[in-house]
mmCIF file of C-alpha atoms in Angstrom:
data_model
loop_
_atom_site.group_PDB
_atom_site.id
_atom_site.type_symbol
_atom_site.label_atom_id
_atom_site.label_comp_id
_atom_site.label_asym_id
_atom_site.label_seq_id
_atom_site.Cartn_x
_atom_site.Cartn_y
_atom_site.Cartn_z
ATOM 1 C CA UNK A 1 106.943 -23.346 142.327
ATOM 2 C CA UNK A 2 110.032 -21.385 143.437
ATOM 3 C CA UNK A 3 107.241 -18.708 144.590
ATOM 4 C CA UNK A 4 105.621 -21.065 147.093
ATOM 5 C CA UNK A 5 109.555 -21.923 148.544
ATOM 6 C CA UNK A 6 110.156 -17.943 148.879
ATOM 7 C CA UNK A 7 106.842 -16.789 149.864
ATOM 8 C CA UNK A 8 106.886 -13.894 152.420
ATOM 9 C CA UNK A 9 103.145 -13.284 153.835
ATOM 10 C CA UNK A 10 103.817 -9.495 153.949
ATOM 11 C CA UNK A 11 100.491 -8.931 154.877
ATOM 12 C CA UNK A 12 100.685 -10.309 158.195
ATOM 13 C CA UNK A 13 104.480 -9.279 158.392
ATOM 14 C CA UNK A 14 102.985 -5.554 157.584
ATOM 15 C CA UNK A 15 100.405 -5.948 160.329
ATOM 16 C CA UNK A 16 102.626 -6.781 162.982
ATOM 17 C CA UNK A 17 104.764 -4.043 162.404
ATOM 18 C CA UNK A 18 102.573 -1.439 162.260
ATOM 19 C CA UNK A 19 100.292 -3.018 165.382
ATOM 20 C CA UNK A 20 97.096 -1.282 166.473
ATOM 21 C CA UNK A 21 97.267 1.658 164.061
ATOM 22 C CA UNK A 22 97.196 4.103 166.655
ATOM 23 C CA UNK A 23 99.120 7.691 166.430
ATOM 24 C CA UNK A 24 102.539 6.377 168.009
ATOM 25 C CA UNK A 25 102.275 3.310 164.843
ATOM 26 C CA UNK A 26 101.907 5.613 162.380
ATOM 27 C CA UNK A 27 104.507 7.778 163.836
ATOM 28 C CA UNK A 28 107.370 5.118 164.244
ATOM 29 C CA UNK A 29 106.255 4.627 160.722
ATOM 30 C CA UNK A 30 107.048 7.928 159.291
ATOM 31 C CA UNK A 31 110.574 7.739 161.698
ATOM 32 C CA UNK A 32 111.443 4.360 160.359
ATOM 33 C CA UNK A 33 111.128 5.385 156.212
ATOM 34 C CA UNK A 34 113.607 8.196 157.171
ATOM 35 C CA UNK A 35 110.848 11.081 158.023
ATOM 36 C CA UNK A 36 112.258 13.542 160.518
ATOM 37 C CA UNK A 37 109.290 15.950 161.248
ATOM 38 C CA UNK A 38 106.857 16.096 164.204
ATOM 39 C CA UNK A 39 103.774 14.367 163.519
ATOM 40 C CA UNK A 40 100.937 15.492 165.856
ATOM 41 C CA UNK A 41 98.148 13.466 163.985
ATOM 42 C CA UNK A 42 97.699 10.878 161.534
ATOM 43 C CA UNK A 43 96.455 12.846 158.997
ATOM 44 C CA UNK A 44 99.967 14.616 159.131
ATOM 45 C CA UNK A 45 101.577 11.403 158.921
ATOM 46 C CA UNK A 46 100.107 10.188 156.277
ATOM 47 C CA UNK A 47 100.492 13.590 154.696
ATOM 48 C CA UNK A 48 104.398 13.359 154.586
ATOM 49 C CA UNK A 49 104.380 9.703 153.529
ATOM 50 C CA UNK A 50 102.743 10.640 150.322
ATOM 51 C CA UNK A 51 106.301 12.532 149.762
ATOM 52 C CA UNK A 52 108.739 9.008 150.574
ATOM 53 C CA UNK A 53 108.823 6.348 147.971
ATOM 54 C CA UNK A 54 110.313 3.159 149.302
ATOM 55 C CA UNK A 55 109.295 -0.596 148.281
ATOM 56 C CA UNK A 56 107.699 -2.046 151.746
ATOM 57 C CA UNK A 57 109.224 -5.392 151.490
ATOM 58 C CA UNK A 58 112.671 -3.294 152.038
ATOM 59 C CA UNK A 59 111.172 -0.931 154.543
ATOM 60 C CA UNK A 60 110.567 -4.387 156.844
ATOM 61 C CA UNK A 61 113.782 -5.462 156.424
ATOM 62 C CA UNK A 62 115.104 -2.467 157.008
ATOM 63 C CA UNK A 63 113.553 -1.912 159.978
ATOM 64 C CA UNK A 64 114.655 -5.554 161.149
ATOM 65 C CA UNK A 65 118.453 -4.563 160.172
ATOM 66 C CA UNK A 66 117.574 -1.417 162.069
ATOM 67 C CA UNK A 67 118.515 1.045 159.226
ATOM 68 C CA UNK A 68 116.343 3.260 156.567
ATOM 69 C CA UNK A 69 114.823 1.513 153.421
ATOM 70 C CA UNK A 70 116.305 3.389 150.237
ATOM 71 C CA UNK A 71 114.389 5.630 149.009
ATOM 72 C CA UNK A 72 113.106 6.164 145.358
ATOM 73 C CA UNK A 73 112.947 9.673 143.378
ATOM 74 C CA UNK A 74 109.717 9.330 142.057
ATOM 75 C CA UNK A 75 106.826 7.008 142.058
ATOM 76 C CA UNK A 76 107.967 5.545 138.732
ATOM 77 C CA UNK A 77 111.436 4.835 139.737
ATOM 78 C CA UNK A 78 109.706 2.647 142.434
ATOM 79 C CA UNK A 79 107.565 1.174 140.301
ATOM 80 C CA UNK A 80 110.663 -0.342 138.027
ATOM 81 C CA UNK A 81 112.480 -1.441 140.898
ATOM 82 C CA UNK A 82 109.485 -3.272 142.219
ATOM 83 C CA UNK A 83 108.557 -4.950 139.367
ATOM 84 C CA UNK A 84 112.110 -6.049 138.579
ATOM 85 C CA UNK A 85 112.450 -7.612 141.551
ATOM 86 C CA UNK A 86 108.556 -9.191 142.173
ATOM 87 C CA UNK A 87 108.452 -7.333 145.591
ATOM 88 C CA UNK A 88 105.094 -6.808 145.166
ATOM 89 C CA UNK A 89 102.479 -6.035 147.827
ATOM 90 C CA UNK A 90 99.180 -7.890 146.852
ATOM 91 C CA UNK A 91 96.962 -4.967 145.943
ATOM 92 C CA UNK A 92 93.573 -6.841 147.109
ATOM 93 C CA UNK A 93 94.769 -6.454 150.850
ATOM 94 C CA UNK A 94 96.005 -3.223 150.614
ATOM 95 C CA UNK A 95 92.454 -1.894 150.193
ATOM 96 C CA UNK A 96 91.083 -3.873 153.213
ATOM 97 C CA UNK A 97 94.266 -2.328 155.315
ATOM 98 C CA UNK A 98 94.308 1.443 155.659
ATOM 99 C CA UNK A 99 97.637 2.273 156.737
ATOM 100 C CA UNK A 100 99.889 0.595 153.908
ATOM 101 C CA UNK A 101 97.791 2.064 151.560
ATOM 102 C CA UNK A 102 99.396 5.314 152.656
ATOM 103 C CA UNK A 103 102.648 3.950 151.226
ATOM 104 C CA UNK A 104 101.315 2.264 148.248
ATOM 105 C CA UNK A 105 102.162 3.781 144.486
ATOM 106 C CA UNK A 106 100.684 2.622 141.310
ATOM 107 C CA UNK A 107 103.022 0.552 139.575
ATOM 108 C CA UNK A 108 100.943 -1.525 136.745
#
């Protein structure tokens, strides 16, 4: 029950954020989880966010507080976190929505 009170639909909060998908989305993307480099294409982009670890719940309230999500070590590290704290992103829409997937670590 408390899940239903507390429900987030991340999905659709993802979405939003990231918009049309085009190169300047995934760009502001790889800016807003703390990526510095210059991105000329979206393969590159999603190239260097195989390197960040961060829990996407965080990274959209980070980017709503208008900082950088923290950041995790390793893929594992991640994983523990997320589970701890149920910030899971459901893993049947992360395969119908390509860029998320570019942030999403196995964690079960």
């Amino acid at each position: 029950m408390a899940r239903k009170r507390g429900f987030r639909n991340i999905v659709k909060e993802f979405k939003t954020y990231f918009g049309d998908g085009l190169l300047d989305d995934w760009q502001r993307l790889c800016r807003d989880v703390g990526l510095n480099g210059e991105y000329s294409s979206i393969t590159q982009c999603r190239k260097a966010l195989r390197t960040v670890h961060v829990n996407i719940f965080d990274l959209l309230d980070a980017v709503k507080e208008g900082r950088t999500p923290p950041h995790f070590g390793t893929a594992g590290e991640l994983a523990e976190y997320t589970l701890e704290t149920g910030r899971v992103y459901p893993k049947k829409a992360a395969k119908k929505m390509g860029p998320v997937r570019a942030l999403l670590r196995m964690i079960f």
